[in-house]
Each structure stands twice: as C-alpha cells, then as structure tokens.
Short mmCIF file of C-alpha atoms in Angstrom, two decimals:
data_model
loop_
_atom_site.label_atom_id
_atom_site.label_comp_id
_atom_site.label_asym_id
_atom_site.label_seq_id
_atom_site.Cartn_x
_atom_site.Cartn_y
_atom_site.Cartn_z
CA MET A 95 -20.04 7.43 -40.79
CA SER A 96 -16.68 7.59 -42.43
CA PRO A 97 -13.54 5.67 -41.55
CA ARG A 98 -12.14 8.85 -40.18
CA VAL A 99 -14.69 9.75 -38.11
CA GLN A 100 -15.25 6.07 -36.69
CA VAL A 101 -11.43 6.30 -35.76
CA TYR A 102 -12.01 9.39 -33.81
CA VAL A 103 -15.08 8.32 -32.14
CA ILE A 104 -13.16 4.60 -31.06
CA ALA A 105 -10.37 6.90 -29.95
CA ALA A 106 -12.44 9.28 -27.99
CA LEU A 107 -14.08 6.23 -26.19
CA LEU A 108 -10.94 4.45 -25.29
CA ALA A 109 -9.48 7.42 -24.03
CA LEU A 110 -12.60 8.27 -21.87
CA ILE A 111 -12.69 4.35 -20.47
CA GLY A 112 -9.03 4.42 -19.90
CA ALA A 113 -9.07 7.71 -18.12
CA GLY A 114 -11.91 7.10 -16.06
CA LEU A 115 -10.67 3.77 -14.98
CA THR A 116 -7.30 5.48 -13.71
CA ALA A 117 -9.34 7.92 -11.97
CA TYR A 118 -11.32 5.40 -10.33
CA LYS A 119 -8.07 3.47 -8.85
CA HIS A 120 -6.56 6.66 -8.04
CA PHE A 121 -9.21 8.36 -6.16
CA GLU A 122 -11.66 5.53 -4.77
CA LEU A 123 -8.94 2.71 -4.31
CA GLY A 124 -6.06 4.83 -3.09
CA PHE A 125 -3.41 3.49 -5.96
CA PRO A 126 -0.95 6.40 -6.09
CA LEU A 127 -0.38 8.18 -9.43
CA LEU A 128 3.49 9.03 -9.01
CA PRO A 129 6.01 6.20 -7.93
CA GLY A 130 7.79 6.37 -4.31
CA GLU A 131 4.83 7.49 -2.75
CA TYR A 132 4.40 5.96 1.12
CA ARG A 133 1.51 5.92 3.57
CA THR A 134 1.85 5.62 7.21
CA VAL A 135 0.53 2.37 8.69
CA TRP A 136 -0.09 2.21 12.42
CA THR A 137 0.65 -1.00 14.10
CA ILE A 138 -1.32 -1.24 17.25
CA GLU A 139 -0.94 -4.08 19.96
CA ALA A 140 -3.22 -4.96 22.85
CA LYS A 141 -1.53 -6.91 25.52
CA VAL A 142 -3.86 -8.57 28.00
CA GLY A 143 -2.26 -9.65 31.21
CA PHE A 144 -3.70 -11.31 34.12
CA ASP A 145 -2.92 -13.75 37.03
CA ALA A 146 -4.92 -17.06 36.53
CA GLU A 147 -6.19 -18.75 39.60
CA GLY A 148 -5.40 -22.60 38.58
CA GLY A 149 -8.92 -23.19 37.13
CA PRO A 150 -10.66 -22.50 33.84
CA VAL A 151 -10.06 -19.28 32.09
CA LYS A 152 -12.07 -17.20 29.95
CA ALA A 153 -11.21 -13.67 28.67
CA ALA A 154 -13.18 -11.50 26.39
CA LEU A 155 -11.64 -8.47 24.71
CA THR A 156 -13.77 -5.96 22.75
CA LEU A 157 -12.40 -5.71 19.35
CA PRO A 158 -12.25 -2.52 17.21
CA ARG A 159 -14.69 -1.91 14.25
CA GLU A 160 -14.48 -0.53 10.72
CA GLN A 161 -14.36 3.26 11.03
CA ARG A 162 -14.43 5.82 8.17
CA ASN A 163 -11.45 7.64 8.79
CA MET A 164 -9.41 4.29 9.83
CA GLU A 165 -9.19 1.21 7.71
CA ILE A 166 -7.91 -1.94 9.38
CA LEU A 167 -5.78 -3.65 6.73
CA GLY A 168 -5.12 -7.08 8.88
CA GLU A 169 -4.94 -8.40 12.27
CA THR A 170 -3.26 -11.14 14.03
CA PHE A 171 -3.92 -12.96 17.49
CA SER A 172 -1.35 -14.81 19.61
CA SER A 173 -2.57 -17.11 22.52
CA SER A 174 -0.15 -19.92 23.27
CA GLY A 175 -1.87 -22.68 25.02
CA PHE A 176 -5.65 -20.89 24.67
CA GLY A 177 -8.30 -21.70 22.39
CA PHE A 178 -9.68 -18.56 20.47
CA TYR A 179 -12.48 -17.34 18.47
CA ILE A 180 -14.38 -14.34 17.76
CA ALA A 181 -18.10 -13.69 18.93
CA ARG A 182 -20.66 -11.11 18.26
CA GLU A 183 -22.17 -9.69 21.32
CA ASN A 184 -24.76 -6.69 21.38
CA ASP A 185 -23.45 -5.26 18.35
CA GLU A 186 -19.54 -5.89 19.37
CA TYR A 187 -17.04 -8.15 18.11
CA ARG A 188 -15.22 -9.83 21.06
CA ALA A 189 -12.24 -11.92 21.12
CA ILE A 190 -12.60 -14.92 23.25
CA TRP A 191 -9.53 -16.69 24.68
CA THR A 192 -10.33 -20.00 26.78
CA ARG A 193 -8.52 -22.87 28.62
CA ARG A 194 -9.16 -25.66 30.75
CA SER A 195 -6.79 -24.77 33.23
CA ALA A 196 -4.24 -21.95 33.82
CA GLU A 197 -2.05 -20.92 36.69
CA GLY A 198 0.07 -17.84 37.27
CA PRO A 199 0.86 -14.91 35.09
CA GLN A 200 -0.72 -14.88 31.46
CA SER A 201 -0.27 -12.74 28.45
CA LEU A 202 -2.73 -12.69 25.32
CA PHE A 203 -1.89 -10.55 22.18
CA TYR A 204 -3.92 -8.87 19.67
CA GLN A 205 -2.19 -6.95 16.86
CA LEU A 206 -3.77 -4.91 14.07
CA ASP A 207 -2.64 -2.70 11.05
CA VAL A 208 -4.58 0.34 10.48
CA TYR A 209 -4.29 2.93 7.81
CA GLN A 210 -5.72 6.70 8.37
CA THR A 211 -7.70 7.31 5.16
CA PRO A 212 -7.35 10.98 4.09
CA GLY A 213 -10.40 13.32 3.76
CA ALA A 214 -12.70 10.65 5.18
CA ALA A 215 -15.50 12.19 7.49
CA LEU A 216 -14.72 11.57 11.25
CA GLU A 217 -18.25 11.11 12.56
CA GLN A 218 -19.54 7.75 12.40
CA PRO A 219 -22.94 6.42 12.42
CA LEU A 220 -23.89 4.29 15.56
CA ASN A 221 -26.98 2.46 16.39
CA LEU A 222 -27.09 2.32 20.20
CA SER A 223 -29.81 2.53 22.45
CA THR A 224 -30.79 5.97 23.40
CA GLU A 225 -32.37 5.36 26.52
CA VAL A 226 -31.22 7.32 29.63
CA GLN A 227 -31.07 5.91 33.09
CA LYS A 228 -31.15 8.60 35.76
CA PRO A 229 -28.74 8.40 38.49
CA PHE A 230 -29.89 7.84 41.90
CA LEU A 231 -29.09 11.00 43.76
CA GLY A 232 -31.86 11.05 46.66
CA ALA A 233 -29.67 10.20 49.80
CA ARG A 234 -29.89 13.02 52.31
CA GLU A 235 -25.99 12.88 52.69
CA GLN A 236 -25.76 13.50 48.93
CA GLU A 237 -28.28 16.68 49.14
CA ALA A 238 -25.28 19.00 48.54
CA VAL A 239 -23.84 16.76 45.51
CA ARG A 240 -27.34 16.73 43.93
CA LEU A 241 -27.68 20.52 44.33
CA ALA A 242 -24.27 21.19 42.57
CA ILE A 243 -24.85 18.81 39.82
CA ASN A 244 -28.57 20.37 39.16
CA SER A 245 -26.78 23.72 39.18
CA LEU A 246 -23.97 22.95 36.71
CA VAL A 247 -26.50 21.37 34.29
CA GLN A 248 -28.75 24.78 35.03
CA GLN A 249 -25.93 26.68 34.16
CA ALA A 250 -25.18 25.20 30.99
CA ARG A 251 -28.55 25.06 29.92
CA GLU A 252 -29.22 28.76 30.35
CA ARG A 253 -25.90 29.19 28.32
CA SER A 254 -26.72 26.80 25.25
CA SER A 255 -29.60 26.51 22.44
CA ASP A 256 -29.15 22.92 21.75
CA VAL A 257 -27.59 19.55 22.76
CA GLU A 258 -24.23 20.09 21.04
CA SER A 259 -23.71 23.51 22.71
CA PHE A 260 -25.28 22.15 25.94
CA THR A 261 -22.48 19.68 26.25
CA THR A 262 -19.83 21.84 25.06
CA GLN A 263 -20.69 24.58 27.94
CA LEU A 264 -20.92 21.61 30.68
CA LEU A 265 -17.62 20.35 29.54
CA PHE A 266 -16.29 23.96 30.01
CA GLU A 267 -17.80 24.06 33.44
CA LEU A 268 -16.44 20.46 34.46
CA ASN A 269 -12.94 21.82 33.48
CA ASP A 270 -13.09 25.00 35.20
CA ASP A 271 -10.94 24.61 38.73
CA GLY A 272 -12.57 27.89 40.05
CA ASN A 273 -15.87 26.47 39.89
CA GLN A 274 -17.12 25.47 43.48
CA ASP A 275 -19.93 23.37 42.29
CA ARG A 276 -17.34 21.46 39.99
CA ASN A 277 -15.00 21.06 42.94
CA LEU A 278 -17.57 19.77 45.08
CA VAL A 279 -18.97 16.96 42.58
CA PHE A 280 -15.33 16.03 41.89
CA ARG A 281 -14.49 15.49 45.64
CA HIS A 282 -17.61 13.43 45.90
CA TYR A 283 -16.80 11.31 43.02
CA ALA A 284 -13.11 11.35 43.63
CA ASP A 285 -12.65 7.73 41.83
CA SER A 286 -14.35 8.92 38.96
CA SER A 287 -12.91 10.28 35.69
CA LEU A 288 -14.05 13.43 33.96
CA VAL A 289 -16.20 11.28 31.13
CA ASP A 290 -17.78 9.57 34.27
CA VAL A 291 -18.97 12.67 35.74
CA ALA A 292 -20.01 14.24 32.39
CA LEU A 293 -22.06 11.06 31.79
CA LEU A 294 -23.80 11.21 35.09
CA MET A 295 -24.59 14.74 34.41
CA LEU A 296 -25.74 14.34 30.81
CA ALA A 297 -28.22 11.35 32.31
CA THR A 298 -29.41 14.04 34.81
CA ALA A 299 -30.11 16.41 31.85
CA ASP A 300 -31.99 13.49 30.05
CA ILE A 301 -29.59 13.40 27.29
CA PRO A 302 -28.43 10.09 25.70
CA ALA A 303 -24.55 9.59 26.00
CA HIS A 304 -21.97 7.00 26.15
CA ARG A 305 -18.21 6.68 26.21
CA ILE A 306 -15.76 6.00 23.56
CA ARG A 307 -12.60 4.23 24.46
CA GLY A 308 -9.44 4.68 21.95
CA LEU A 309 -5.96 5.59 21.52
CA TYR A 310 -4.03 8.64 20.03
CA LEU A 311 -1.78 7.52 17.26
CA GLU A 312 1.73 8.42 18.08
CA ASP A 313 4.70 6.82 17.07
CA ASP A 314 6.80 4.64 19.49
CA ARG A 315 4.44 4.61 22.55
CA ARG A 316 4.22 1.85 24.84
CA ARG A 317 2.08 0.68 27.73
CA LEU A 318 -0.50 3.14 26.88
CA THR A 319 -4.16 3.03 28.76
CA PRO A 320 -7.09 3.80 26.58
CA GLU A 321 -8.34 7.49 26.42
CA ASP A 322 -12.11 8.34 26.76
CA LEU A 323 -14.25 10.51 24.44
CA LEU A 324 -17.65 11.35 25.13
CA GLU A 325 -20.46 10.75 22.46
CA VAL A 326 -23.71 12.44 22.70
CA TYR A 327 -27.30 12.12 21.11
CA ASP A 328 -28.95 14.97 19.89
CA SER A 329 -32.14 13.42 18.65
CA ARG A 330 -30.69 13.30 15.13
CA ARG A 331 -27.37 11.97 15.42
CA TRP A 332 -24.33 10.90 17.58
CA ILE A 333 -21.87 14.07 18.38
CA VAL A 334 -18.24 13.22 19.71
CA PHE A 335 -16.70 15.67 22.16
CA GLU A 336 -13.09 15.73 23.36
CA PRO A 337 -13.85 15.98 27.22
CA ASN A 338 -10.71 18.14 27.91
CA SER A 339 -11.38 20.61 25.53
CA GLY A 340 -15.02 20.41 25.04
CA MET A 341 -14.78 20.76 21.55
CA PRO A 342 -16.94 18.52 19.01
CA GLY A 343 -15.39 16.08 16.53
CA VAL A 344 -13.04 13.30 16.85
CA PRO A 345 -9.45 13.95 17.01
CA GLU A 346 -7.42 13.67 13.76
CA ASN A 347 -5.41 11.06 15.09
CA PHE A 348 -7.46 9.26 17.29
CA PHE A 349 -8.33 5.49 16.79
CA ILE A 350 -11.64 4.42 18.25
CA TRP A 351 -11.43 1.00 19.70
CA GLN A 352 -14.94 0.82 21.52
CA ARG A 353 -18.15 2.87 21.28
CA GLY A 354 -20.70 2.30 23.93
CA GLY A 355 -20.43 -0.88 25.60
CA LYS A 356 -20.10 -1.87 29.40
CA SER A 357 -16.57 -3.16 29.41
CA LEU A 358 -13.26 -3.36 27.31
CA LEU A 359 -12.17 -6.43 29.00
CA ASP A 360 -13.98 -9.28 30.88
CA LEU A 361 -12.25 -12.26 32.68
CA GLU A 362 -13.33 -15.27 34.37
CA GLY A 363 -10.82 -17.46 36.38
CA GLY A 364 -8.36 -14.65 37.03
CA ARG A 365 -7.31 -11.28 38.85
CA ASN A 366 -5.22 -8.50 38.25
CA SER A 367 -6.43 -7.72 34.61
CA GLN A 368 -5.16 -5.07 32.37
CA VAL A 369 -4.87 -4.11 29.03
CA THR A 370 -2.14 -2.06 27.54
CA PHE A 371 -1.70 -0.83 24.28
CA SER A 372 1.66 -0.15 22.10
CA VAL A 373 1.65 1.78 19.07
CA ILE A 374 4.29 2.07 16.07
CA ALA A 375 4.42 4.04 12.70
CA ASN A 376 5.64 2.44 9.56
CA ASP A 377 6.13 4.08 6.21
CA VAL A 378 4.75 1.57 3.59
CA PRO A 379 4.58 1.77 -0.14
CA ALA A 380 1.13 3.26 -1.16
CA ARG A 381 0.58 0.55 -3.70
CA ASP A 382 0.97 -2.20 -0.88
CA VAL A 383 -1.55 -0.24 1.15
CA SER A 384 -4.10 -0.26 -1.65
CA MET A 385 -3.75 -3.85 -2.38
CA ARG A 386 -3.91 -4.88 0.97
CA SER A 387 -7.23 -2.61 1.48
CA THR A 388 -8.72 -3.84 -1.90
CA SER A 389 -8.03 -7.44 -1.41
CA GLN A 390 -10.29 -7.52 1.53
CA ASP A 391 -13.06 -6.16 -0.26
CA LYS A 392 -12.58 -8.24 -3.19
CA GLU A 393 -12.55 -5.21 -5.67
CA ALA A 394 -13.38 -6.57 -9.16
CA LEU A 395 -10.90 -3.95 -10.85
CA VAL A 396 -8.14 -5.49 -8.89
CA ASP A 397 -9.20 -8.86 -8.13
CA PHE A 398 -9.64 -9.66 -11.87
CA SER A 399 -6.29 -7.94 -13.08
CA ILE A 400 -2.55 -8.59 -13.40
CA TYR A 401 -2.23 -8.31 -9.49
CA SER A 402 -4.02 -11.64 -9.14
CA LEU A 403 -1.38 -13.47 -10.99
CA PRO A 404 1.58 -15.29 -9.25
CA ILE A 405 4.70 -12.72 -8.48
CA GLU A 406 6.71 -14.36 -11.26
CA GLN A 407 4.11 -13.95 -13.88
CA GLN A 408 3.68 -10.45 -12.79
CA SER A 409 7.31 -9.59 -13.24
CA ILE A 410 7.04 -11.02 -16.68
CA PHE A 411 4.09 -8.56 -17.58
CA LYS A 412 5.70 -5.67 -15.97
CA LEU A 413 8.12 -6.13 -18.90
CA ILE A 414 5.35 -6.92 -21.44
CA LEU A 415 3.14 -3.80 -20.54
CA LEU A 416 6.24 -1.49 -21.67
CA VAL A 417 5.93 -3.01 -25.29
CA PRO A 418 3.01 -0.82 -26.39
CA VAL A 419 5.16 2.28 -25.05
CA GLY A 420 7.98 1.31 -27.15
CA ALA A 421 5.65 0.78 -30.15
CA LEU A 422 4.22 4.24 -29.93
CA VAL A 423 7.58 5.61 -29.82
CA VAL A 424 8.15 3.95 -33.35
CA VAL A 425 4.98 5.10 -34.61
CA LEU A 426 5.99 8.72 -33.62
CA LEU A 427 9.52 8.31 -34.96
CA ARG A 428 8.31 6.83 -38.34
CA VAL A 429 5.18 8.69 -39.00
CA PHE A 430 6.28 12.48 -37.90
CA VAL A 431 9.95 12.06 -38.25
CA GLY A 432 10.24 9.59 -41.08
CA LEU A 433 13.14 7.66 -39.60
CA ARG A 434 13.96 4.29 -41.54
CA THR A 435 14.62 1.36 -39.46
CA SER A 436 15.28 -2.21 -40.21
CA GLY A 437 12.02 -3.93 -39.84
CA THR A 438 8.88 -2.24 -38.36
CA PHE A 439 8.89 -3.16 -34.60
CA MET A 440 12.58 -4.47 -34.61
CA PRO A 441 13.55 -1.55 -32.49
CA VAL A 442 11.13 -2.29 -29.61
CA LEU A 443 12.54 -5.88 -29.14
CA LEU A 444 16.16 -4.45 -29.03
CA ALA A 445 14.92 -1.76 -26.53
CA ILE A 446 13.72 -4.90 -24.07
CA ALA A 447 16.90 -6.55 -24.86
CA PHE A 448 18.80 -3.23 -23.72
CA ILE A 449 16.46 -3.21 -20.52
CA GLU A 450 17.70 -6.51 -19.41
CA THR A 451 21.39 -5.99 -20.58
CA GLN A 452 21.94 -2.19 -20.00
CA LEU A 453 22.45 0.34 -22.78
CA ILE A 454 25.98 0.27 -23.49
CA THR A 455 26.40 -3.33 -23.30
CA GLY A 456 23.60 -4.03 -25.46
CA LEU A 457 24.73 -1.79 -28.09
CA SER A 458 28.00 -3.27 -28.09
CA ILE A 459 26.63 -6.91 -28.25
CA PHE A 460 24.13 -6.15 -31.06
CA VAL A 461 26.87 -4.24 -33.34
CA LEU A 462 29.24 -7.37 -32.80
CA ILE A 463 26.85 -9.73 -33.68
CA LEU A 464 25.32 -7.65 -36.56
CA VAL A 465 29.15 -7.36 -38.11
CA LEU A 466 29.99 -10.70 -37.72
CA GLY A 467 26.61 -12.21 -38.80
CA LEU A 468 26.78 -9.81 -42.07
CA TRP A 469 30.45 -11.19 -42.78
CA VAL A 470 29.24 -15.06 -42.63
CA ARG A 471 26.14 -13.94 -44.76
CA PHE A 472 28.14 -12.60 -47.72
CA TYR A 473 29.89 -15.76 -47.78
CA LEU A 474 26.71 -18.00 -47.81
CA SER A 475 25.45 -15.89 -50.58
CA ARG A 476 28.22 -16.92 -52.76
CA LEU A 477 27.25 -20.75 -52.14
CA ASN A 478 24.07 -20.11 -53.83
CA LEU A 479 21.69 -21.72 -51.19
CA LEU A 480 18.04 -21.56 -51.07
CA LEU A 481 16.26 -18.76 -48.79
CA VAL A 482 15.11 -21.18 -45.98
CA SER A 483 18.46 -23.02 -45.89
CA ARG A 484 20.41 -19.61 -45.90
CA ILE A 485 18.07 -18.22 -42.95
CA ALA A 486 18.51 -21.29 -41.00
CA ALA A 487 22.48 -21.21 -41.55
CA VAL A 488 22.30 -17.28 -40.31
CA VAL A 489 20.19 -18.52 -37.38
CA VAL A 490 22.83 -21.27 -36.32
CA THR A 491 25.67 -18.73 -36.93
CA VAL A 492 23.93 -16.27 -34.52
CA VAL A 493 23.54 -18.85 -31.97
CA LEU A 494 27.19 -19.70 -32.46
CA ILE A 495 28.43 -16.15 -32.29
CA MET A 496 26.19 -15.65 -29.05
CA GLY A 497 27.80 -18.53 -27.40
CA MET A 498 31.33 -17.40 -28.38
CA ILE A 499 30.42 -14.02 -26.86
CA SER A 500 29.30 -15.70 -23.53
CA VAL A 501 32.29 -17.86 -23.26
CA VAL A 502 34.78 -15.30 -24.07
CA SER A 503 33.35 -12.86 -21.63
CA PHE A 504 33.00 -15.05 -18.90
CA LYS A 505 36.70 -15.92 -19.33
CA LEU A 506 37.80 -12.34 -19.38
CA GLY A 507 35.33 -11.58 -16.10
CA ILE A 508 32.99 -9.51 -18.18
CA GLU A 509 29.76 -10.53 -16.30
CA GLN A 510 27.48 -7.90 -18.30
CA ALA A 511 28.24 -9.67 -21.66
CA LEU A 512 26.73 -12.89 -20.21
CA THR A 513 23.25 -11.19 -20.69
CA VAL A 514 23.74 -11.60 -24.71
CA THR A 515 21.00 -14.46 -24.35
CA PHE A 516 18.18 -11.83 -23.85
CA PHE A 517 18.69 -10.65 -27.45
CA PRO A 518 16.05 -12.48 -29.81
CA MET A 519 18.07 -14.60 -31.92
CA ILE A 520 15.37 -15.05 -34.70
CA ILE A 521 15.06 -11.37 -35.07
CA LEU A 522 18.67 -10.92 -35.17
CA ALA A 523 18.93 -13.65 -37.92
CA TRP A 524 16.30 -11.76 -39.83
CA THR A 525 17.83 -8.37 -39.58
CA ILE A 526 20.86 -9.79 -40.71
CA GLU A 527 19.33 -11.37 -43.76
CA ARG A 528 17.56 -8.26 -44.52
CA MET A 529 20.60 -5.93 -43.98
CA SER A 530 22.63 -8.29 -46.56
CA ILE A 531 19.78 -7.88 -49.25
CA VAL A 532 19.85 -4.07 -48.66
CA TRP A 533 23.31 -3.77 -49.28
CA GLU A 534 23.37 -5.98 -52.30
CA GLU A 535 20.25 -3.91 -53.83
CA ASP A 536 20.99 -0.21 -52.35
CA GLY A 537 24.40 -0.33 -51.42
CA PRO A 538 26.09 0.08 -47.60
CA TYR A 539 24.83 3.71 -47.16
CA GLU A 540 21.16 2.33 -47.11
CA VAL A 541 22.23 -0.35 -44.66
CA ILE A 542 24.15 2.24 -42.35
CA VAL A 543 21.01 4.60 -42.61
CA GLN A 544 18.65 1.72 -41.39
CA ALA A 545 20.96 0.26 -38.88
CA GLY A 546 21.59 3.86 -37.55
CA GLY A 547 17.80 4.57 -37.47
CA SER A 548 16.92 1.25 -36.05
CA LEU A 549 19.54 1.73 -33.11
CA LEU A 550 18.28 5.47 -32.60
CA VAL A 551 14.68 4.42 -32.23
CA ALA A 552 15.73 1.43 -29.90
CA VAL A 553 17.84 3.89 -27.98
CA LEU A 554 14.91 6.29 -27.70
CA ALA A 555 12.43 3.22 -26.87
CA TRP A 556 14.62 2.06 -24.11
CA TRP A 557 14.96 5.54 -22.58
CA VAL A 558 11.08 6.06 -22.45
CA MET A 559 10.63 2.46 -21.49
CA THR A 560 13.15 2.64 -18.42
CA ASN A 561 11.33 5.76 -17.17
CA ARG A 562 10.31 5.26 -13.55
CA TYR A 563 7.03 7.11 -14.18
CA VAL A 564 6.27 4.88 -17.18
CA GLU A 565 7.17 1.77 -15.66
CA HIS A 566 4.79 2.81 -12.78
CA TRP A 567 1.92 4.07 -14.67
CA THR A 568 2.07 1.00 -17.20
CA PHE A 569 1.95 -1.74 -14.28
CA ASN A 570 -0.27 -0.05 -11.75
CA PHE A 571 -2.44 1.24 -14.42
CA PRO A 572 -2.72 -0.67 -17.33
CA GLU A 573 -5.99 0.76 -18.21
CA LEU A 574 -3.83 3.87 -19.61
CA LEU A 575 -3.00 1.48 -22.48
CA LEU A 576 -6.61 2.06 -23.46
CA VAL A 577 -5.63 5.98 -23.79
CA LEU A 578 -2.25 4.88 -25.64
CA LEU A 579 -4.15 2.76 -28.09
CA GLY A 580 -6.76 5.51 -28.80
CA PHE A 581 -3.78 7.84 -29.45
CA ILE A 582 -2.12 5.48 -31.78
CA LEU A 583 -5.33 5.18 -34.15
CA VAL A 584 -5.45 9.02 -34.22
CA ILE A 585 -1.77 9.20 -35.50
CA GLY A 586 -2.91 6.50 -38.04
CA ASN A 587 -5.15 9.04 -39.73
CA TYR A 588 -2.10 11.45 -40.22
CA THR A 589 -1.43 12.22 -43.82
CA GLY A 590 0.74 15.21 -43.72
CA TYR A 591 4.50 15.65 -44.44
CA ARG A 592 7.06 13.83 -42.30
CA LEU A 593 10.09 16.09 -40.69
CA SER A 594 12.36 14.52 -43.00
CA GLU A 595 10.47 15.16 -46.03
CA LEU A 596 10.27 18.68 -45.23
CA MET A 597 13.99 18.81 -44.90
CA ARG A 598 14.31 16.95 -48.17
CA PHE A 599 12.10 19.47 -49.99
CA ARG A 600 13.60 22.57 -48.65
CA PRO A 601 15.30 23.68 -51.72
CA LEU A 602 12.26 23.56 -53.81
CA VAL A 603 10.56 25.88 -51.33
CA ARG A 604 13.44 28.29 -51.66
#
C-alpha cells in the first residue's frame, strides 16, 4: 500500500471515529450540537404536613421510580430534627422520617429535578401482581348497585373486542352523566373517585388493574394534590388510560409518582396528614442537563474526559483545544493560498494572544513591540555578539518593552494594554531575530510581506477560533479533532499550484 493510500485510509478512519463519537454524544447522551440550547428542568417539591401527638413519629413517603420519558437529575431531602433513610418495600422506594418525640405541626420536604426526555416511549414495563380481588357485592341492600355495575360491564364488553377497547368503553360510560346505571353507582359510592369506581368494575370483569398517581407538569403550580391515571393488564402488557377521556397512553406532561401500591404516605404518631406538591420550570443550559444525567450513569465517554478535570484546568483546555483549529487555518492559507509567514505556527500563538487581549489592542501591542525590538536588534548587530547572547539580549529587551508598555498604559488609564503579558515573549524575541535576518538578506520588502502575512493569518485564525460555534464544538465535542486531523492529513497530500503561484504565472498563460 502506497503512502498516499495509507494517508487516505487513516484519514477516513479518524473521520469515522470522530464523527461516530460525536453522534453518540449528541443522540444518546443529549449533548447539544449548537450553542445556546436550553432544556426545561422541572423542580417538584413534595411537602408532608401533619400534627405530631407528642410521642414517637414515623412517616413513610413513596418515592418516584425511573421512567423512560422522565429522567430524575437530582433529589434532596429536608427534615430538621428527624432521622432519615430510604427503604425498599414491595418493589417501591420509600423515604422514611423518624423521630423519638415530636409534638405539634410538622413539615417534611422532598425535592427533585426532572428532565423530560424527548422522543422516549411513554409506556413503562412494570412487574406488579396480576391477581384480581373481586369486590363483595352480595348484600341485599346493594342488589340495585350490583345490577347496575354488571349492566355497565356487560355493555362495555358487548361494544369492545379486547381489554384495551373494553376499558375505553367502560370509561366512556362512567363519564356519561346521562347513564342511569352510572349515576346509581356514583350515588352509592359518593366518596369514591372515578378511578376508584373504574377499579371496582374492572375487578368485577376479572381484569387486573391498579391506580397511578402523578402530577401534570405545569409551571408555577402550588399546593397540588396527585392526579390519578388507570393502568390495565391485557395479558401481555400494562396499558395506561387517562380516566376522564378514556384514551390510552400517558399524557405527555404527566410525571408518574407512584404505580400501584397501597398508599402514598403512611404515618405513625400523628394525625391530619397530607401531601401537597409544588412545580416550577427552570430553563437550564442543555450541556448542564446532559452532564448531570451522564454523571449519575458514570458514562465512560464523559467520566474519562476533560469534563472530569477541575474547573480551572477545564478553562485552560478550552483555550488549548482551539489551537488545532488555528493550525488548520495556517495549513489552508499556506498550502492553498501560499501566504508567507514569519515562522510556521507563530500566527496561531498570536491568535491566542489576541483572544486574551482583544484584536485591536493585541495588534497595536504586537506592532509596537516588533518595531522597538527591531530597532534594538539592529543596534545589537553592530556589536558583533554571538547568536545565543544576541537572542538572549533580545529576550531581555522584549521583557523590558512589555514592562514599559504595562506601566505607561496603567498610568494613562488604558487597562486593555495591561494584557500585554499574554504575548509569548520567547516567540516575540525569535520573531524579531528572524525578521532582522530577513531584512539583512532580502530587504525590508520581504519583512513587510512576512509580517503582513503573519498578521493576516493570525487575524483570520482569531476570527475562526472566537466563533461561538467553533468554541462550542471543540470543547463539548473534542472528538471532532480526529476529523480535523484526518482533514489535515489529506491536505498534506496536496501537490498542486497555490493561489499565489497562479497569480504569479498568469502572464505566462497569456
């Protein structure tokens, strides 16, 4: 295999790996491809309130489980003076607050942040008992109610073909105010909700079902009580129904707090207990949501990455990751355009300095140091010094010039000029030395050409490196540097004419 073919193969592999990792982080981990994207994170607070009777107290609150369409990003508990732990009971997680002695009104809080995952399936697998406990309806005084229930069940069965359609028809009948059998049942069960009555009838029809408790996620809602949904088993899967409409499926903005189970809250040693909820929406940067989500799962692509470093080191790497982009700009302008620069990648270092100093200020400082440094260097050349000593003297001169610029600018109140320290002094010294040699060998025109080319490349690199999209991609998707590396390798195989050469040889074509 020839070297040229090897380059193309390696470049293709690098591009595939980089693009594949980027696609994985975007589609699977949720990292945003564009800067400025936000996600809605819902903060839900459950408040448990009760009156303690002066003795030992134990409160147990059922906690929500993981859901496909809702991801819990974090949770906090507040229980001043109470002991706290989380226990697993009958496939449920419960928050347990305990205290040896308490009296009077008490308040316990549980708060969690929830992110609604776009495009996730709403139906959830659930391993609950499918055993049906038939209600007792044999008393003589309930004969009319029993007949009404059987009539409603029979009507729904005749108008349906399976469990799903049966449940839908049954809920339609229970929401029909003109149905006499329905009105009789609800008069008898006056203290029961629609879901309670639906569960009773489903049990009569030998269909396993249970209640779902949850909340509709709406911004700035306070003192909410849980809403109920209905979940029915059709011998293959559990199907969720909205009881008021009778339609299958979990409403899109519904957060499931409890599936099945007997009670939401159990209390010992108190009375007048209640659970109320508050919901508020927060717009959070999409990257922060993805980071919080992947940190819980210990995703290897994120856990062993720049994100695991301290914030100070992350800010440094945020600048370092822009260097390959500046290098690409230099490669493009030198290989395809043919611009001449003083040093190969000196413009990249200048571009980094311009990022810190701002463009106009940086250009002014660079030109001033270059002019003063060349003047000093020309004088040193008359002293016939050795090369190392001469360059060291130029380094010292550059440091003195930078110090003078900082002091004078501070006295004049020009704070932007204080950023002169961001310029690489060794590179400046070597640039001055190189420019002076070019001046002596090729004349001042070549110095102007190389200095102008260096500044033009540095400005273009600065423009690309400070683009908000480039900054976002390099920091959040450093895997794209593999694609960039592959592209640079392909450019390295270019052997055609440069743009400057085409302009140079134009008279020959004519």
